[in-house]
Coordinates of C-alpha atoms and ligand atoms in Angstrom, one line a residue:
X74 CA -8.1 238.0 89.5
X75 CA -11.2 237.2 87.6
X76 CA -13.0 240.1 89.3
X77 CA -10.3 242.6 88.2
X78 CA -10.3 241.2 84.7
X79 CA -14.1 241.7 84.5
X80 CA -13.7 245.2 85.9
X81 CA -11.1 246.0 83.3
X82 CA -13.4 244.8 80.5
X83 CA -16.2 247.0 81.8
X84 CA -13.9 250.0 82.0
X85 CA -12.1 249.3 78.7
X86 CA -12.5 252.8 77.4
X87 CA -11.0 254.5 80.4
X88 CA -8.2 251.9 80.7
X89 CA -7.4 252.3 76.9
X90 CA -7.0 256.0 77.5
X91 CA -4.6 255.4 80.4
X92 CA -2.7 253.0 78.1
X93 CA -2.6 255.4 75.3
X94 CA -1.3 258.1 77.6
X95 CA 1.4 255.8 79.0
X96 CA 2.4 254.9 75.4
X97 CA 3.0 258.6 74.7
X98 CA 5.6 258.6 77.4
X99 CA 7.4 255.7 75.7
X100 CA 9.7 257.9 73.5
X101 CA 11.0 259.6 76.7
X102 CA 12.2 256.3 78.0
X103 CA 13.9 255.4 74.7
X104 CA 17.2 257.2 75.4
X105 CA 17.5 255.5 78.8
X106 CA 16.7 252.1 77.2
X107 CA 19.4 252.7 74.6
X108 CA 21.9 253.7 77.3
X109 CA 21.5 250.6 79.4
X110 CA 20.9 248.4 76.4
X111 CA 17.4 247.6 75.0
X112 CA 17.5 243.8 75.8
X113 CA 18.6 244.5 79.4
X114 CA 16.0 247.3 79.8
X115 CA 13.4 244.8 78.5
X116 CA 14.4 242.2 81.1
X117 CA 13.9 244.8 83.8
X118 CA 10.5 245.8 82.5
X119 CA 9.2 242.2 82.0
X120 CA 8.3 241.5 85.7
X121 CA 6.7 244.9 86.2
X122 CA 4.7 244.4 83.0
X123 CA 3.7 240.9 84.0
X124 CA 2.5 242.1 87.5
X125 CA 0.4 245.0 86.1
X126 CA -1.1 243.3 83.1
X127 CA -1.5 240.0 84.9
X128 CA -3.5 241.8 87.5
X129 CA -5.9 243.7 85.2
X130 CA -6.0 241.5 82.1
X131 CA -4.9 238.0 83.1
X132 CA -2.0 238.6 80.7
X133 CA 0.0 235.5 79.9
X134 CA 3.1 237.4 78.7
X135 CA 3.1 236.1 75.1
X136 CA 5.6 238.9 74.3
X137 CA 3.4 240.0 71.3
X138 CA 0.7 242.0 73.1
X139 CA -2.5 242.5 71.1
X140 CA -4.7 244.0 73.9
X141 CA -5.2 247.3 72.1
X142 CA -7.0 245.5 69.3
X143 CA -8.8 242.8 71.3
X144 CA -10.8 245.1 73.5
X145 CA -8.4 244.5 76.4
X146 CA -9.2 240.8 76.5
X147 CA -6.0 238.7 76.4
X148 CA -6.3 236.3 73.4
X149 CA -3.9 233.9 75.2
X150 CA -6.9 233.0 77.4
X151 CA -8.7 231.6 74.4
X152 CA -8.5 227.8 74.4
X153 CA -7.2 227.8 70.8
X154 CA -5.1 230.9 71.3
X155 CA -7.0 232.5 68.3
X156 CA -5.5 235.8 67.3
X157 CA -8.2 236.9 64.9
X158 CA -11.7 236.5 66.3
X159 CA -13.8 233.6 67.6
X160 CA -13.7 230.0 66.4
X161 CA -16.8 228.4 65.1
X162 CA -17.3 226.3 68.2
X163 CA -18.7 228.9 70.6
X164 CA -21.5 227.4 72.6
X165 CA -25.1 228.7 72.3
X166 CA -24.8 230.3 75.8
X167 CA -21.6 232.1 74.7
X168 CA -19.3 229.8 76.6
X169 CA -16.1 228.3 75.3
X170 CA -16.0 225.1 73.2
X171 CA -13.0 223.9 75.2
X172 CA -13.8 225.3 78.7
X173 CA -17.6 225.1 79.1
X174 CA -17.5 226.8 82.4
X175 CA -15.9 230.0 80.9
X176 CA -17.2 232.6 78.6
X177 CA -15.6 232.8 75.2
X178 CA -12.7 235.2 75.3
X179 CA -13.7 236.6 72.0
X180 CA -17.2 237.6 73.2
X181 CA -15.4 239.5 75.9
X182 CA -13.0 241.0 73.4
X183 CA -16.0 242.1 71.2
X184 CA -17.7 243.8 74.2
X185 CA -14.4 245.4 75.3
X186 CA -13.7 246.7 71.8
X187 CA -17.2 248.2 71.6
X188 CA -16.6 250.0 74.9
X189 CA -13.3 251.2 73.7
X190 CA -15.1 252.9 70.8
X191 CA -17.4 254.5 73.4
X192 CA -20.5 252.6 72.4
X193 CA -23.0 250.3 74.1
X194 CA -23.5 246.8 72.9
X195 CA -25.9 246.8 69.9
X196 CA -24.9 250.3 68.8
X197 CA -21.4 249.6 67.6
X198 CA -19.7 246.6 66.2
X199 CA -16.2 245.5 67.1
X200 CA -13.8 247.3 64.8
X201 CA -11.6 244.2 64.1
X202 CA -10.4 244.3 60.6
X203 CA -6.6 244.5 61.0
X204 CA -5.0 241.1 61.0
X205 CA -3.0 240.2 64.0
X206 CA 0.1 238.2 62.9
X207 CA 0.9 234.8 64.4
X208 CA 2.8 234.7 67.6
X209 CA 6.5 234.8 67.6
X210 CA 7.1 232.0 70.2
X211 CA 10.6 233.2 70.9
X212 CA 9.2 236.2 72.6
X213 CA 7.2 234.3 75.2
X214 CA 7.8 235.8 78.7
X215 CA 9.4 238.9 77.2
X216 CA 8.2 242.5 77.6
X217 CA 5.9 243.9 74.9
X218 CA 6.4 247.4 76.4
X219 CA 10.0 247.5 75.4
X220 CA 8.9 247.1 71.8
X221 CA 6.8 250.3 72.1
X222 CA 9.7 252.1 73.8
X223 CA 12.2 251.0 71.1
X224 CA 9.6 251.6 68.4
X225 CA 9.7 247.9 67.2
X226 CA 6.1 247.4 66.2
X227 CA 6.1 244.5 63.7
X228 CA 3.1 242.7 65.2
X229 CA 0.4 243.5 62.8
X230 CA 0.6 243.2 59.1
X231 CA -2.6 243.9 57.1
X232 CA -1.9 242.7 53.5
X233 CA -3.3 244.1 50.3
X234 CA -6.4 242.5 48.7
X235 CA -5.7 239.4 46.7
X236 CA -5.1 240.0 43.1
X237 CA -7.2 237.6 41.0
X238 CA -4.9 235.5 38.9
X239 CA -5.6 235.6 35.1
X240 CA -6.4 231.9 34.7
X241 CA -8.3 229.9 37.2
X242 CA -6.4 227.2 39.1
X243 CA -8.9 224.6 38.1
X244 CA -12.6 223.7 37.6
X245 CA -13.7 224.7 41.1
X246 CA -12.2 228.2 40.9
X247 CA -13.8 228.4 37.4
X248 CA -17.2 227.5 39.0
X249 CA -16.8 230.2 41.6
X250 CA -15.9 232.8 39.0
X251 CA -18.8 231.6 36.9
X252 CA -21.2 232.2 39.8
X253 CA -20.1 235.8 39.9
X254 CA -20.7 236.1 36.1
X255 CA -23.8 234.0 35.4
X256 CA -25.2 233.0 38.8
X257 CA -24.7 229.2 38.1
X258 CA -25.3 227.7 41.6
X259 CA -22.2 225.9 43.0
X260 CA -22.6 222.4 44.6
X261 CA -19.9 220.9 46.8
X262 CA -20.0 217.8 49.0
X263 CA -17.9 216.6 51.9
X264 CA -16.6 213.1 52.5
X265 CA -14.4 211.8 55.3
X266 CA -11.2 210.0 54.3
X267 CA -11.0 206.3 54.9
X268 CA -9.6 204.3 57.8
X269 CA -7.7 202.2 55.4
X270 CA -4.7 202.5 53.1
X271 CA -6.8 201.1 50.3
X272 CA -8.1 204.1 48.1
X273 CA -10.8 201.9 46.4
X274 CA -13.5 202.7 48.9
X275 CA -12.8 206.4 48.8
X276 CA -13.0 206.4 45.0
X277 CA -16.2 204.5 45.1
X278 CA -17.8 207.0 47.5
X279 CA -16.6 209.9 45.4
X280 CA -17.9 208.2 42.2
X281 CA -21.5 208.6 43.5
X282 CA -21.1 212.4 42.9
X283 CA -20.0 212.0 39.3
X284 CA -21.4 215.0 37.4
X285 CA -23.4 216.2 40.5
X286 CA -20.9 218.5 42.2
X287 CA -18.2 221.1 41.4
X288 CA -15.8 219.8 44.1
X289 CA -15.4 217.2 46.8
X290 CA -14.2 218.3 50.3
X291 CA -11.9 216.0 52.1
X292 CA -12.1 216.6 55.9
X293 CA -8.9 216.9 58.0
X294 CA -9.3 214.8 61.2
X295 CA -12.9 216.1 61.6
X296 CA -14.2 216.0 65.1
X297 CA -10.6 215.3 66.2
X298 CA -10.9 211.7 64.9
X299 CA -8.0 210.0 63.2
X300 CA -8.4 209.0 59.5
X301 CA -6.2 209.0 56.4
X302 CA -4.6 212.4 56.0
X303 CA -6.7 214.9 54.0
X304 CA -3.6 215.7 51.8
X305 CA -3.2 212.0 50.8
X306 CA -7.0 211.4 50.3
X307 CA -7.3 214.7 48.2
X308 CA -4.3 213.6 46.1
X309 CA -5.9 210.2 45.5
X310 CA -9.0 212.0 44.2
X311 CA -7.0 214.4 42.1
X312 CA -5.1 211.5 40.5
X313 CA -8.5 210.0 39.6
X314 CA -9.6 213.1 37.8
X315 CA -11.8 214.5 40.6
X316 CA -11.7 218.1 41.9
X317 CA -10.9 217.9 45.6
X318 CA -10.9 220.6 48.2
X319 CA -8.3 219.7 50.8
X320 CA -9.2 220.8 54.3
X321 CA -6.2 221.9 56.3
X322 CA -6.6 222.5 60.0
X323 CA -4.3 224.2 62.5
X324 CA -5.0 221.9 65.4
X325 CA -2.5 219.1 64.6
X326 CA 0.5 220.9 62.9
X327 CA 2.7 223.9 63.3
X328 CA 3.4 226.4 60.6
X329 CA 6.4 224.4 59.2
X330 CA 4.3 221.2 58.7
X331 CA 1.3 223.1 57.4
X332 CA 3.3 224.8 54.6
X333 CA 5.1 221.6 53.7
X334 CA 1.8 219.7 53.5
X335 CA 0.2 222.3 51.2
X336 CA 3.2 222.4 49.0
X337 CA 3.2 218.6 48.8
X338 CA -0.6 218.6 48.0
X339 CA 0.0 221.1 45.2
X340 CA 2.7 218.9 43.8
X341 CA 0.1 216.1 43.6
X342 CA -2.4 218.2 41.8
X343 CA -4.4 219.6 44.7
X344 CA -5.1 223.3 44.2
X345 CA -8.2 224.0 46.4
X346 CA -7.4 224.4 50.1
X347 CA -9.9 225.2 52.8
X348 CA -8.2 226.7 55.9
X349 CA -9.6 225.9 59.3
X350 CA -8.6 226.4 62.9
X351 CA -9.9 223.0 63.9
X352 CA -12.0 221.4 66.6
X353 CA -10.9 220.7 70.1
X354 CA -9.2 217.3 70.7
X355 CA -11.4 216.4 73.7
X356 CA -14.4 215.3 71.5
X357 CA -12.4 213.0 69.3
X358 CA -10.9 209.5 69.6
X359 CA -7.6 210.7 71.0
X360 CA -8.6 213.2 73.7
X361 CA -5.2 212.8 75.3
X362 CA -3.5 214.3 72.2
X363 CA -1.6 217.7 72.4
X364 CA -3.4 220.4 70.4
X365 CA -1.0 222.6 68.4
X366 CA -2.9 225.8 67.3
X367 CA 0.4 227.5 66.3
X368 CA -1.7 229.4 63.8
X369 CA -5.4 230.3 63.4
X370 CA -7.2 230.1 60.1
X371 CA -6.7 233.8 59.3
X372 CA -3.0 233.6 59.6
X373 CA -2.9 230.3 57.8
X374 CA -4.7 231.9 54.9
X375 CA -2.3 234.8 54.9
X376 CA 0.7 232.5 54.8
X377 CA -0.6 230.3 52.0
X378 CA -1.5 233.5 50.0
X379 CA 2.1 234.6 50.5
X380 CA 3.3 231.2 49.2
X381 CA 0.9 231.3 46.2
X382 CA 1.2 235.0 45.2
X383 CA 4.6 236.1 46.3
X384 CA 6.4 232.7 46.2
X385 CA 7.5 233.1 49.9
X386 CA 7.3 231.0 53.0
X387 CA 6.1 232.6 56.2
X388 CA 9.7 233.2 57.1
X389 CA 10.2 235.3 53.9
X390 CA 12.5 232.6 52.3
X391 CA 11.8 232.3 48.6
X392 CA 10.2 229.1 47.1
X393 CA 11.8 227.8 43.9
X394 CA 8.4 227.8 42.4
X395 CA 5.1 229.2 43.8
X396 CA 2.2 226.8 44.1
X397 CA -1.0 227.9 42.4
X398 CA -3.7 227.7 45.1
X399 CA -7.4 228.6 45.4
X400 CA -8.0 229.4 49.0
X401 CA -11.1 229.1 51.1
X402 CA -12.3 229.4 54.7
X403 CA -15.2 228.5 56.9
X404 CA -17.9 230.7 58.5
X405 CA -20.4 229.8 61.2
X406 CA -23.3 232.3 61.2
X407 CA -25.3 230.0 63.5
X408 CA -23.5 230.4 66.9
X409 CA -22.6 233.5 69.0
X410 CA -21.3 236.2 68.6
X411 CA -23.8 236.5 65.7
X412 CA -23.2 240.2 65.1
X413 CA -19.4 239.7 64.8
X414 CA -19.5 236.8 62.4
X415 CA -19.5 239.0 59.4
X416 CA -16.5 241.0 60.7
X417 CA -14.8 237.6 61.2
X418 CA -15.6 236.6 57.6
X419 CA -14.3 239.9 56.2
X420 CA -11.0 239.3 58.0
X421 CA -10.7 235.8 56.3
X422 CA -11.5 237.3 52.9
X423 CA -8.9 240.1 53.5
X424 CA -6.4 237.4 54.3
X425 CA -7.0 235.6 51.0
X426 CA -10.2 233.4 51.1
X427 CA -12.0 233.3 47.8
X428 CA -14.6 230.7 48.7
X429 CA -16.4 230.3 52.0
X430 CA -18.2 227.1 53.3
X431 CA -20.4 227.5 56.3
X432 CA -21.4 225.1 59.1
X433 CA -24.8 223.2 58.7
X434 CA -27.7 225.6 58.0
X435 CA -30.9 224.5 59.8
X436 CA -32.0 228.0 60.7
X437 CA -32.9 230.2 57.7
X438 CA -33.6 233.3 59.8
X439 CA -29.9 233.3 61.0
X440 CA -28.5 232.9 57.5
X441 CA -30.8 235.7 56.1
X442 CA -29.5 238.1 58.8
X443 CA -25.9 237.1 58.1
X444 CA -26.3 237.5 54.3
X445 CA -27.9 240.9 54.7
X446 CA -24.7 242.1 56.5
X447 CA -22.5 240.3 53.9
X448 CA -24.3 242.1 51.1
X449 CA -24.0 245.4 53.0
X450 CA -20.2 245.0 53.1
X451 CA -20.0 243.6 49.5
X452 CA -18.3 240.4 50.7
X453 CA -20.4 238.2 48.4
X454 CA -18.7 240.0 45.5
X455 CA -15.2 239.1 46.8
X456 CA -15.8 235.5 47.7
X457 CA -18.3 232.7 46.8
X458 CA -20.4 232.1 49.9
X459 CA -21.4 228.4 49.9
X460 CA -23.8 227.4 52.6
X461 CA -23.7 224.1 54.4
X462 CA -26.7 221.8 54.2
X463 CA -27.0 218.4 55.8
X464 CA -29.2 215.5 56.5
X465 CA -29.2 212.9 59.2
X466 CA -31.1 209.6 59.4
X467 CA -33.2 210.4 62.5
X468 CA -34.2 213.0 65.0
X469 CA -32.1 211.2 67.6
X470 CA -29.0 211.6 65.4
X471 CA -29.8 215.3 64.9
X472 CA -30.2 215.8 68.7
X473 CA -26.9 214.0 69.3
X474 CA -25.1 216.2 66.8
X475 CA -26.6 219.4 68.3
X476 CA -25.5 218.4 71.7
X477 CA -22.0 217.0 70.9
X478 CA -20.7 218.6 67.8
X479 CA -19.3 222.1 68.5
X480 CA -20.8 224.9 66.4
X481 CA -23.9 223.0 65.2
X482 CA -27.2 224.7 65.9
X483 CA -30.5 222.9 65.3
X484 CA -33.7 224.7 66.1
X485 CA -36.1 222.6 68.2
X486 CA -38.8 223.0 65.5
X487 CA -36.7 221.1 63.0
X488 CA -36.0 218.2 65.4
X489 CA -39.6 218.0 66.4
X490 CA -40.7 218.0 62.7
X491 CA -38.4 215.1 61.9
X492 CA -39.3 213.2 65.1
X493 CA -43.0 213.4 64.3
X494 CA -42.6 211.9 60.8
X495 CA -43.4 208.3 60.0
X496 CA -40.2 208.1 57.9
X497 CA -37.7 210.2 59.7
X498 CA -34.9 209.7 57.1
X499 CA -37.2 210.8 54.2
X500 CA -38.4 213.8 56.3
X501 CA -34.7 214.8 57.0
X502 CA -34.1 214.8 53.2
X503 CA -37.2 216.9 52.6
X504 CA -35.9 219.5 55.1
X505 CA -32.6 219.6 53.3
X506 CA -34.3 220.0 49.9
X507 CA -36.5 222.8 51.2
X508 CA -33.4 224.5 52.7
X509 CA -31.6 224.4 49.4
X510 CA -34.6 226.0 47.6
X511 CA -34.8 228.7 50.2
X512 CA -31.0 229.3 50.0
X513 CA -31.2 229.7 46.2
X514 CA -33.6 232.7 46.8
X515 CA -31.2 234.5 49.1
X516 CA -29.2 237.1 47.3
X517 CA -25.5 236.5 47.5
X518 CA -25.6 232.8 48.3
X519 CA -23.4 231.2 45.6
X520 CA -24.0 227.6 46.3
X521 CA -24.6 224.8 48.8
X522 CA -22.1 222.4 50.5
X523 CA -23.7 219.0 51.3
X524 CA -22.6 217.2 54.4
X525 CA -23.8 213.9 55.9
X526 CA -21.4 211.4 57.5
X527 CA -21.1 208.3 55.4
X528 CA -24.5 209.2 53.8
X529 CA -23.4 209.6 50.2
X530 CA -26.4 207.9 48.7
X531 CA -28.8 210.3 50.4
X532 CA -26.7 213.4 49.5
X533 CA -26.6 212.4 45.9
X534 CA -30.3 211.9 45.9
X535 CA -30.9 215.3 47.5
X536 CA -28.8 217.0 44.9
X537 CA -30.7 215.4 42.1
X538 CA -34.2 215.8 43.7
X539 CA -33.6 219.5 44.5
X540 CA -33.0 220.1 40.8
X541 CA -29.5 221.4 41.4
X542 CA -27.9 218.9 38.9
X543 CA -29.2 216.1 36.8
X544 CA -27.5 212.8 37.4
X545 CA -25.4 212.1 34.3
X546 CA -25.9 209.0 32.2
X547 CA -22.2 208.1 32.1
X548 CA -19.9 208.4 35.1
X549 CA -17.5 211.3 35.0
X550 CA -16.3 212.2 38.4
X551 CA -16.4 215.8 39.7
Ligands
LIG97 S1 -15.0 229.3 72.1 FE1 -13.3 229.2 70.6 S2 -12.7 231.4 70.3 FE2 -13.9 231.3 72.2 S3 -12.4 231.1 73.8 FE3 -13.1 229.1 73.3 S4 -11.6 228.3 71.8 FE4 -11.4 230.5 71.9

């Protein structure tokens, strides 16, 4: 099976032609399908389709076939069932975050797509741009061919660009707009919600960043570990006058729960929402939990944009009042497939992201390459690109993170520099400050996003020492 699937990917161009030829025959079958009844004809086709596509593409019969836009690599073989490009957890060797023994399906999809365009790897980039809509789970096991025959092609739905609302939703959107106008560098910071129902500790940690940051991210079950929900923690901060960014991941909730949570957060004053697909559960404190992944980040963005701009749920049902949201997404330029990361980013911006926060940047060469392509496509003018910067207390902690946290890349030279220092913590902070200075010089970088688990004091010090902001005399939270 695997051998045939590899053969199909290698011969994607030829097979795509065969497929296109067969699709041209579809209208000829339409009268027959109508005569016997489209549903019944579909039931006859399903086993034939399963046998043929199962053999060549390891097809899982999702009933919503996307092979023609995924380089003939079935996205149902992706551990998170991503419909719109790779997640940020692809391993350095190109293998899957969830299944280390297997190549990432989206690397195969990229190669297949390049072959379908008639190019060799390196000459062409995957043509992904069109958003692939979320799966309609009612179609599982049904024929996709019948939809071609009966001309029912509602699978893809590229939306128009997001119209910028007249007034910003709050201070963070204002800061992102200001960067576009005046170049004022944006500073955000990330804190994990507490393991307690008492909000006092959370507020105390947030207060460290008074006047130092434009917004505070609240993680959503980061690393698949359980904490207070990001919606609740972000609401606590909003009520205290802070500007939270509520992270919302697709791992733990289906589309019904996600929309309900974002609407509830908006009711509690939370406007900034960062859409994520989410990490695998196996690395967290509940590895036995069932991952959901009903949506990927691109489709979540599109749905939330629909709620905010059109006042509609994903189902099309009208909301009584549309929430005013400022939407963002993540990017990870530091893991494979490097060349496709900008195409992935573009898809998120097309879907509605207006700010982007990246994974930790320890490799300036990779971010420079990424930003070159971002500028070539003009993406920095459509969204504020905020680059992740972090610090850890020791080289040992850095090594652990590089080995255990999916999507984190730390060059050996950085670890060795910190390991050789007499004061490793101070050296880690010096690396972070140097990184911030270097990022400020890269055209198109709008700001930095500081991360460091329960390390608020060090992060506040880095912000002040790097000259990004002056610590205020009086406390006035972000
Ligand atoms: S690395 Fe991520 S995108 Fe690639 S196959 Fe695994 S889960 Fe899917």
